[in-house]
Amino acid sequence: MTTPQLLSIATLVGMMALFIWGRWRYDIVAVVALLASLALGIVTPKKAFTGFSDDIVIIVGSALVISAAVQRSGLIERALKGVAKRVTRVRSQLIVLTGSVGVASALVKNIGALAMLMPAAVRMAKKNDASPSVFLMPMSFASLLGGLMTLVGTSPNIIVSRVRQDMTGQPFGMFDYTPVGLGLLVMGLIYLRFAYRLIPRDRRAAPSMGEALDIKGYVTEAEVTDDSPAVDESVADFLDRHEHEVTITQILRAGMRSAPTEAMTLHAGDVLILGGEPDALERVIAGDKLKLEGEEREKATAEKDSEIGVIEAVVNVESVLIGQTAGRLRLQERHGVNLIAISRQGQRLSRRLGNTVLGAGDVIVLQGPLDLMPQQLRELGCLPLAEREMRLGSRRTTWLPIAILGVAMFATALGLVPVAVAFFAAAGVILAVGALPVREAYEHIEWPILIMLGALIPVSDSLRSTGASDVIATWLSHTAATLPPWGAVALILVAAMAVTPFLNNAATVLVMAPIAATFAGDLGYRPEAFLMATAVGAGCDFLTPIGHQCNTLVLGPGGYRFGDYARLGAPLSVLVLVLGTPLILWVWPLH
């Protein structure tokens, strides 16, 4: 080996050691590795920052934006709501989520399927008071296995199909991958059902300042609209349908206020005084098409270019709100803000918001133009709380994000556009049509992950640029020539699984597929089994968060460390090798 080749391998080994050590954060390790590669001369200054324009950075960043829009729509939550009512144990929920993402990954790109179902997993974990880490890594692994089942499930399958076409004149068809992929998916789902406990229980995403606030018991008022599913529904049925996440403290009908009874029927035009946590109130109001008090007036009077949003604030001891009501102060007319919720420690409020006398220490939710909100809070004597996600009073677009994502994935399935272009376009359209506010989009992007990817891509590419990958390929070729046929297939599978954490899965196939085809020719066998082993190995990175976009996508939301992937993924990798080799040989005979 030459000196640059040795330095390239040494740099990657050292980087992996730092990842496993876990003392430094993953993005810092990536930056250090890039600086070391520059200092050693194995990465040129001209190529040092090319990783930030790589497709994987665009795909992951766009997928996070799309996932946020899907989560905001609430459609997946409602789709799984019926299942969630019947399936309450973590292990059963894990089967539902991993099975769903596995099957979906066979029909669309696995990164798209995972992005679509991640919000439902996070919501399900929160409802169980569990960490999303219990679900997210198993879902990522299931999406990788599900992607092996069809031609469009993952990029390696498409590339391997083209290699076979170049060699034999016949590409792999859409479902030629299904027998092997389905067998591995079923095995993986069974494994994940029992092995999820290998994930450390303390793994959680770093909490924001807003999540540290434990403010509950908000009260808001909303009107039942003509097209609401709550019309002609009893109070008992309404509360049962929403799993008693909210309460109705008062009902105002034709100017008369009354305490609700379980048998009372709700009518269009009724104003409900609702109590509950902000997330629950938001889901009920959006799902039942209820209209917040003053919401239409607020949006009508706002300037055209103003972004309407909500802010939590606490009433200061010197606030002009103390001893006053929102109706008496005419908040909307004088200050351009709308009071949509109140929380008061130790009390259950039942009066209309506009008639509730405010006091020092009350936590209120104000709706209005976000650019004017700081000035209005100062005038009112309110202190804004640490920023946290609050959607009460925000506009929801139910089907639009799903439709945009569906079009993007359909375009990639037909080969009309690359995945990066499709996902980037989908994220851009989502922002352009207002399905997700720009401010929220930037908040949902995991910037440390993008920094890690952009820094690591040129470092990993140094294997190819220095010729170290060619040396490794030659060694594999000599080793495989001395093995029995099943051993050669297994070696290709292991080699592809070992290389894909350092190169992306598409690059792994481009490097390994010609080697696999050469093996087959030298040994006098048909190439299909060796090509299939290459596709399976390249699509099965269960050891690191950097080899596949799906693993990278769950790194931040799951609060995982680098070594957590190997805890759950190493046994799964062994199972793929043990089961995958005979499966491949059974479906694709060597003669």
XYZ file of C-alpha atoms in Angstrom:
591
model
C 0.000 0.000 0.000
C 1.053 3.568 -0.626
C 1.352 6.134 2.136
C -1.867 8.025 1.140
C -3.793 4.746 1.161
C -2.551 3.861 4.641
C -3.334 7.374 5.902
C -6.850 7.178 4.465
C -7.592 3.885 6.221
C -5.975 5.093 9.454
C -8.070 8.281 9.429
C -11.293 6.333 8.990
C -10.344 3.854 11.724
C -9.512 6.723 14.093
C -12.773 8.456 13.259
C -14.751 5.287 14.002
C -12.924 4.926 17.312
C -13.937 8.470 18.304
C -17.543 7.774 17.312
C -17.622 4.642 19.452
C -15.882 6.392 22.351
C -18.714 8.918 22.410
C -16.882 11.642 24.338
C -17.300 14.168 21.537
C -20.526 14.901 19.699
C -20.803 13.266 16.275
C -20.642 16.513 14.276
C -17.484 17.572 16.114
C -15.868 14.207 15.345
C -16.747 14.631 11.670
C -15.215 18.119 11.557
C -12.051 16.845 13.274
C -11.805 13.982 10.760
C -12.126 16.416 7.853
C -9.457 18.718 9.289
C -7.144 15.739 9.848
C -7.677 14.589 6.254
C -6.818 18.055 4.993
C -3.707 18.198 7.158
C -2.568 14.767 5.940
C -3.207 15.685 2.319
C -5.625 12.843 1.551
C -8.423 15.382 0.959
C -7.603 18.401 -1.181
C -8.860 21.880 -0.213
C -10.829 21.979 -3.467
C -12.852 18.893 -2.469
C -13.034 19.550 1.268
C -16.533 21.029 1.210
C -18.078 19.186 -1.703
C -19.900 16.959 0.783
C -22.273 19.773 1.681
C -23.671 19.666 -1.866
C -24.000 15.879 -1.893
C -27.406 14.343 -2.514
C -27.588 12.733 0.926
C -27.418 16.145 2.662
C -30.255 17.432 0.493
C -32.302 14.256 1.003
C -31.985 14.257 4.803
C -32.629 17.984 5.190
C -35.636 17.872 2.865
C -36.997 14.730 4.542
C -36.928 16.473 7.926
C -38.955 19.372 6.524
C -41.432 16.999 4.859
C -41.717 14.956 8.051
C -42.492 18.123 10.031
C -45.254 19.042 7.578
C -46.728 15.536 7.725
C -46.635 15.672 11.515
C -48.331 19.073 11.501
C -51.118 17.787 9.266
C -52.074 15.113 11.793
C -53.250 12.769 9.025
C -51.025 9.827 9.952
C -51.983 10.230 13.612
C -55.645 9.937 12.716
C -54.993 7.002 10.408
C -53.306 5.083 13.219
C -55.645 6.333 15.928
C -57.986 3.368 15.640
C -55.071 0.970 15.858
C -53.549 2.838 18.798
C -56.767 2.458 20.789
C -56.598 -1.319 20.501
C -52.823 -1.654 20.682
C -51.536 -0.151 23.913
C -48.438 -2.188 24.802
C -45.079 -0.940 23.575
C -44.144 -4.272 21.979
C -47.420 -4.455 20.064
C -47.094 -0.853 18.932
C -43.550 -1.621 17.811
C -44.855 -4.436 15.588
C -47.453 -2.118 14.041
C -44.930 0.650 13.355
C -42.091 -1.524 12.064
C -44.466 -3.620 9.971
C -46.089 -0.515 8.489
C -42.812 1.155 7.576
C -41.423 -2.136 6.232
C -44.343 -2.707 3.866
C -44.456 0.967 2.855
C -40.737 0.874 2.050
C -41.380 -1.788 -0.548
C -43.746 0.535 -2.398
C -41.872 3.829 -2.060
C -38.328 4.889 -1.235
C -37.519 3.731 2.298
C -36.417 7.227 3.355
C -39.834 8.567 2.283
C -41.741 5.852 4.103
C -39.772 6.488 7.289
C -40.244 10.269 7.068
C -43.989 9.729 6.648
C -44.386 7.473 9.712
C -41.900 9.057 12.117
C -44.383 11.654 13.463
C -46.868 8.912 14.376
C -44.138 7.041 16.258
C -43.119 10.141 18.210
C -46.749 10.836 19.088
C -47.324 7.226 20.178
C -44.226 7.298 22.379
C -45.299 10.556 24.007
C -48.721 9.137 24.784
C -47.089 6.167 26.516
C -44.654 8.455 28.349
C -41.847 6.552 26.629
C -38.842 7.703 24.670
C -39.199 7.778 20.859
C -35.881 5.902 20.788
C -37.833 2.693 21.486
C -39.491 2.989 18.068
C -37.300 5.063 15.762
C -34.198 2.883 15.333
C -36.237 -0.326 14.873
C -38.365 1.548 12.327
C -35.233 2.657 10.485
C -33.925 -0.919 10.355
C -37.352 -2.163 9.210
C -37.390 0.432 6.441
C -33.984 -0.789 5.234
C -35.223 -4.386 5.133
C -38.502 -3.413 3.491
C -36.632 -1.504 0.811
C -34.977 -4.758 -0.294
C -38.292 -6.189 -1.537
C -38.774 -4.244 -4.774
C -36.817 -2.468 -7.462
C -37.872 1.011 -6.261
C -37.425 0.410 -2.526
C -33.798 1.499 -2.379
C -31.112 2.823 -4.718
C -28.811 -0.272 -4.640
C -31.559 -2.380 -6.221
C -31.824 -0.029 -9.174
C -28.059 0.076 -9.703
C -27.685 -3.710 -9.432
C -30.483 -4.127 -11.962
C -28.563 -1.961 -14.417
C -25.375 -3.952 -13.844
C -27.242 -7.174 -14.640
C -28.646 -5.594 -17.782
C -25.144 -4.607 -18.897
C -23.921 -8.155 -18.310
C -26.810 -10.299 -19.526
C -29.061 -7.890 -21.415
C -31.894 -8.459 -18.911
C -32.375 -6.271 -15.823
C -33.947 -7.372 -12.554
C -37.703 -6.793 -12.571
C -39.791 -4.920 -10.009
C -40.510 -8.000 -7.869
C -37.436 -10.141 -8.556
C -36.141 -8.951 -5.186
C -39.307 -9.880 -3.283
C -38.599 -13.509 -2.219
C -35.261 -12.642 -0.608
C -36.397 -9.252 0.695
C -39.642 -10.561 2.173
C -37.872 -13.381 3.993
C -35.365 -10.941 5.499
C -38.117 -8.475 6.461
C -40.134 -11.125 8.312
C -36.992 -12.287 10.115
C -36.116 -8.669 10.979
C -39.576 -7.868 12.357
C -39.462 -10.917 14.621
C -35.987 -9.954 15.811
C -36.907 -6.311 16.465
C -40.018 -7.393 18.400
C -37.793 -8.926 21.070
C -34.429 -7.159 20.666
C -35.576 -3.537 21.001
C -34.600 -3.775 24.671
C -30.952 -3.640 23.559
C -31.442 0.101 23.026
C -30.479 1.920 26.258
C -33.623 3.188 27.971
C -32.168 6.608 28.778
C -31.867 7.653 25.120
C -33.935 10.759 24.486
C -33.547 13.722 22.170
C -32.031 16.741 23.885
C -34.978 18.669 25.368
C -35.550 22.242 24.345
C -36.172 24.968 26.878
C -39.845 24.849 26.005
C -40.122 21.162 26.797
C -38.875 21.885 30.300
C -42.058 23.862 30.940
C -44.728 21.737 32.578
C -47.778 23.876 31.853
C -51.053 21.995 31.689
C -54.715 22.694 32.163
C -55.215 25.307 29.451
C -58.750 26.489 28.801
C -59.943 27.709 25.413
C -63.251 28.231 23.666
C -64.248 27.031 20.243
C -67.417 27.057 18.182
C -68.917 23.931 16.615
C -69.114 24.558 12.861
C -71.761 23.210 10.501
C -69.438 20.566 8.986
C -67.939 19.420 12.284
C -68.217 15.707 13.140
C -69.297 16.815 16.619
C -72.695 18.015 15.341
C -75.534 15.916 16.777
C -73.064 13.998 18.935
C -73.580 13.593 22.660
C -71.068 15.023 25.104
C -70.210 11.490 26.268
C -69.550 10.311 22.711
C -67.489 13.420 21.987
C -65.270 12.817 25.014
C -64.983 9.073 24.292
C -63.982 9.713 20.689
C -61.180 11.964 21.898
C -60.165 9.478 24.606
C -60.981 12.019 27.362
C -57.868 14.039 26.484
C -59.997 17.185 26.851
C -62.879 18.235 29.066
C -65.940 20.395 28.380
C -66.507 22.692 31.349
C -69.278 24.834 29.860
C -71.486 24.991 26.767
C -72.826 28.316 25.503
C -75.937 28.054 23.327
C -78.012 31.005 22.139
C -76.409 33.242 24.737
C -77.168 30.857 27.602
C -74.468 29.091 29.566
C -74.990 25.609 30.967
C -72.955 22.858 32.585
C -72.648 19.887 30.206
C -74.189 16.517 30.931
C -73.169 13.278 29.249
C -76.506 13.010 27.428
C -76.479 16.591 26.100
C -76.328 16.769 22.292
C -73.970 19.210 20.607
C -75.352 21.493 17.897
C -73.786 23.693 15.237
C -73.134 27.117 16.714
C -72.486 25.839 20.245
C -69.462 27.416 21.916
C -67.502 24.885 23.961
C -65.262 25.850 26.876
C -62.567 23.194 26.494
C -59.826 22.257 28.946
C -56.710 20.177 28.424
C -53.087 20.190 27.376
C -52.156 22.341 24.346
C -51.438 19.384 22.054
C -54.738 17.716 22.910
C -56.706 20.926 22.426
C -55.031 21.509 19.072
C -55.846 17.988 17.852
C -59.492 18.235 18.909
C -60.018 21.689 17.406
C -58.283 20.817 14.132
C -59.738 17.308 13.820
C -63.331 18.368 14.556
C -63.111 21.580 12.475
C -63.953 23.761 15.470
C -63.469 27.517 15.190
C -61.481 29.356 17.834
C -63.052 32.472 19.259
C -61.752 35.528 17.390
C -59.602 33.489 15.004
C -61.339 34.592 11.801
C -61.263 38.228 12.885
C -57.572 37.987 13.740
C -56.630 36.585 10.350
C -58.864 39.036 8.503
C -57.294 42.097 10.136
C -53.699 40.879 9.841
C -51.557 42.376 7.112
C -51.166 40.313 3.958
C -47.474 39.480 4.477
C -47.712 38.879 8.222
C -47.281 35.362 9.559
C -49.936 34.585 12.132
C -48.627 32.570 15.044
C -49.075 31.919 18.755
C -46.907 32.706 21.767
C -47.137 31.603 25.385
C -46.614 34.354 27.928
C -46.993 34.844 31.660
C -48.839 37.847 33.110
C -46.283 39.956 35.016
C -47.020 41.524 38.400
C -47.114 44.975 36.780
C -49.157 43.958 33.739
C -52.106 46.071 32.614
C -54.038 42.807 32.268
C -54.278 42.222 36.031
C -57.854 42.603 37.200
C -59.078 43.064 33.643
C -60.785 40.858 31.084
C -59.800 40.451 27.452
C -63.254 41.647 26.392
C -63.032 44.796 28.493
C -59.536 45.609 27.226
C -60.530 44.902 23.600
C -57.204 43.170 22.967
C -57.819 42.518 19.303
C -58.921 46.028 18.418
C -56.307 47.868 20.498
C -53.305 45.541 20.395
C -53.895 43.319 17.372
C -53.696 40.081 19.374
C -56.292 37.484 20.246
C -56.466 35.617 23.574
C -57.102 31.974 22.727
C -56.175 30.069 25.919
C -55.500 30.574 29.640
C -53.819 28.360 32.237
C -54.089 29.117 35.960
C -52.264 26.967 38.471
C -54.569 25.084 40.834
C -57.839 26.329 39.315
C -60.295 25.001 36.789
C -61.623 27.878 34.708
C -65.130 27.695 33.292
C -65.964 31.256 32.200
C -65.644 32.500 28.634
C -62.154 33.707 27.844
C -63.303 37.239 27.148
C -65.003 37.369 30.558
C -62.232 35.755 32.634
C -60.506 38.202 35.002
C -56.760 37.809 34.561
C -54.286 37.745 37.425
C -50.538 37.814 37.975
C -48.955 34.467 37.135
C -51.611 33.412 34.637
C -50.136 31.747 31.547
C -51.881 32.896 28.400
C -51.678 31.997 24.722
C -51.880 34.986 22.389
C -52.446 34.768 18.653
C -51.334 37.485 16.244
C -48.720 38.646 13.713
C -45.402 37.240 14.919
C -43.424 40.312 13.843
C -45.547 42.546 16.090
C -45.855 40.161 19.032
C -42.723 41.261 20.999
C -43.885 44.900 21.024
C -47.408 43.955 22.077
C -46.105 41.759 24.903
C -44.065 44.673 26.255
C -47.079 46.981 26.139
C -49.248 44.418 27.927
C -46.600 43.685 30.566
C -46.295 39.986 29.704
C -43.134 37.904 29.693
C -42.755 35.449 26.803
C -42.001 31.909 27.909
C -39.177 29.801 26.484
C -40.103 28.925 22.947
C -41.779 25.567 22.469
C -43.901 24.018 19.790
C -47.424 25.393 20.104
C -49.882 24.866 17.265
C -53.123 25.890 18.963
C -54.691 28.427 16.634
C -52.376 27.582 13.736
C -53.730 26.570 10.353
C -53.569 22.871 9.479
C -53.496 21.506 5.938
C -54.544 17.896 6.177
C -54.010 16.223 2.827
C -51.613 18.625 1.123
C -48.257 17.467 2.646
C -49.158 13.808 2.050
C -50.182 14.556 -1.535
C -46.947 16.460 -2.214
C -44.859 13.659 -0.718
C -46.831 11.090 -2.734
C -46.152 12.929 -5.990
C -42.446 13.156 -5.149
C -42.155 9.453 -4.390
C -44.199 8.518 -7.475
C -41.846 10.592 -9.618
C -38.809 8.825 -8.168
C -40.440 5.405 -8.594
C -40.921 6.079 -12.304
C -37.374 7.356 -12.601
C -38.514 10.807 -13.724
C -36.276 12.677 -11.291
C -33.559 11.728 -8.780
C -34.561 11.288 -5.132
C -32.685 14.420 -4.024
C -34.450 16.591 -6.599
C -37.859 15.115 -5.768
C -37.484 15.587 -2.006
C -36.011 19.076 -2.349
C -38.863 20.076 -4.662
C -41.411 18.577 -2.266
C -39.986 20.539 0.669
C -39.961 23.722 -1.417
C -43.579 23.289 -2.527
C -44.655 22.572 1.059
C -43.160 25.890 2.155
C -44.476 27.777 -0.884
C -48.097 26.719 -0.317
C -47.928 27.409 3.415
C -48.360 23.814 4.575
C -45.477 24.478 6.987
C -44.335 27.933 8.156
C -40.768 28.740 7.151
C -39.841 29.383 10.776
C -40.941 25.884 11.797
C -39.116 24.337 8.846
C -35.780 25.746 9.998
C -36.485 24.643 13.563
C -37.088 21.017 12.487
C -33.896 20.651 10.470
C -31.248 18.778 12.463
C -28.277 20.979 11.603
C -25.628 18.913 13.482
C -26.567 15.893 11.343
C -26.147 17.862 8.123
C -22.775 19.162 9.318
C -21.693 15.593 10.082
C -22.723 14.347 6.652
C -21.134 17.230 4.767
C -17.829 16.771 6.611
C -17.709 12.971 6.370
C -18.447 12.532 2.676
C -15.029 13.779 1.425
C -13.293 11.850 4.228
C -15.015 8.614 3.200
C -14.351 9.316 -0.471
C -10.615 9.377 0.263
C -10.764 5.540 0.172
C -11.603 5.771 -3.513
C -9.448 8.777 -4.421
C -6.293 7.278 -2.885
C -6.932 3.873 -4.438
C -7.378 2.125 -1.068
C -10.742 0.725 -2.188
C -9.097 -0.896 -5.226
C -6.515 -2.588 -3.014
C -9.275 -3.931 -0.761
C -11.231 -5.150 -3.813
C -8.200 -7.035 -5.143
C -7.696 -8.719 -1.777
C -11.345 -9.768 -1.694
C -11.050 -11.192 -5.197
C -8.096 -13.393 -4.255
C -9.784 -14.527 -1.042
C -13.090 -15.413 -2.719
C -11.362 -17.529 -5.354
C -10.344 -20.039 -2.641
C -13.825 -20.372 -1.116
C -16.746 -22.678 -1.983
C -19.603 -21.049 -3.917
C -21.757 -20.323 -0.858
C -18.710 -18.896 0.897
C -18.022 -16.558 -2.026
C -21.632 -15.303 -1.938
C -21.395 -14.826 1.835
C -18.088 -12.952 1.450
C -19.619 -10.533 -1.049
C -22.526 -9.985 1.340
C -20.189 -9.323 4.280
C -17.943 -7.052 2.221
C -20.863 -4.939 1.022
C -22.196 -4.636 4.589
C -18.724 -3.631 5.801
C -18.138 -1.022 3.105
C -21.531 0.716 3.087
C -20.964 2.630 6.386
C -18.017 4.415 4.780
C -19.374 4.867 1.285
C -23.059 5.589 0.783
C -25.092 2.598 -0.323
C -25.189 3.658 -3.970
C -21.398 4.071 -4.063
C -21.002 0.697 -2.367
C -22.931 -0.998 -5.160
C -20.964 0.843 -7.824
C -17.719 -0.432 -6.249
C -18.836 -3.950 -5.303
C -21.154 -4.958 -8.168
C -18.385 -5.222 -10.794
C -16.293 -7.200 -8.306
C -19.218 -9.540 -7.662
C -19.818 -10.016 -11.373
C -16.118 -10.794 -11.891
C -16.275 -13.433 -9.139
C -19.178 -15.099 -10.869
C -17.405 -15.164 -14.223
C -14.120 -16.447 -12.803
C -15.889 -19.242 -10.937
C -18.102 -20.153 -13.890
C -21.381 -19.250 -12.154
C -24.346 -17.076 -13.091
C -23.998 -13.530 -11.711
C -27.494 -13.080 -10.196
C -26.731 -14.509 -6.735
C -23.590 -12.395 -6.366
C -25.357 -9.235 -7.560
C -28.243 -9.897 -5.196
C -25.782 -10.343 -2.313
C -24.277 -6.977 -3.216
C -27.683 -5.273 -3.175
C -28.656 -6.857 0.156
C -25.341 -5.999 1.806
C -25.345 -2.411 0.546
C -28.909 -1.899 1.764
C -28.288 -3.330 5.254
C -26.226 -0.859 7.260
C -27.325 -1.576 10.817
C -24.038 -0.622 12.495
C -23.713 3.153 12.082
C -25.879 6.256 11.682
C -23.857 7.472 8.700
C -24.124 4.687 6.126
C -27.772 5.209 5.184
C -30.072 8.223 5.220
C -32.723 6.380 7.251
C -30.335 5.776 10.152
C -29.177 9.383 9.974
C -32.752 10.647 9.972
C -33.557 9.094 13.385
C -30.256 9.973 15.065
C -31.330 13.334 16.488
C -35.017 12.651 17.259
C -34.079 9.385 18.981
C -31.233 10.889 21.005
C -29.001 7.964 20.012
C -25.256 7.651 20.365
C -23.024 6.221 17.670
C -22.520 2.907 19.469
C -26.255 2.343 19.967
C -26.644 1.273 16.353
C -24.212 -1.621 16.755
C -25.978 -2.754 19.950
C -29.181 -3.440 18.061
C -27.704 -3.805 14.586
C -24.807 -6.243 15.009
C -26.994 -9.281 15.826
C -29.353 -8.284 13.009
C -26.410 -8.118 10.590
C -25.417 -11.654 11.580
C -28.995 -12.861 11.042
C -29.074 -11.247 7.590
C -25.847 -13.074 6.720
C -27.012 -16.433 8.101
C -30.476 -16.322 6.521
C -29.701 -14.169 3.488
C -27.001 -16.414 1.994
C -29.149 -19.587 1.688
C -32.169 -17.518 0.647
C -30.215 -15.944 -2.204
C -28.851 -19.299 -3.339
C -32.323 -20.891 -3.146
C -33.984 -18.156 -5.229
C -31.051 -17.565 -7.588
C -29.200 -20.850 -8.313
C -25.583 -20.590 -9.416
C -26.128 -22.813 -12.477
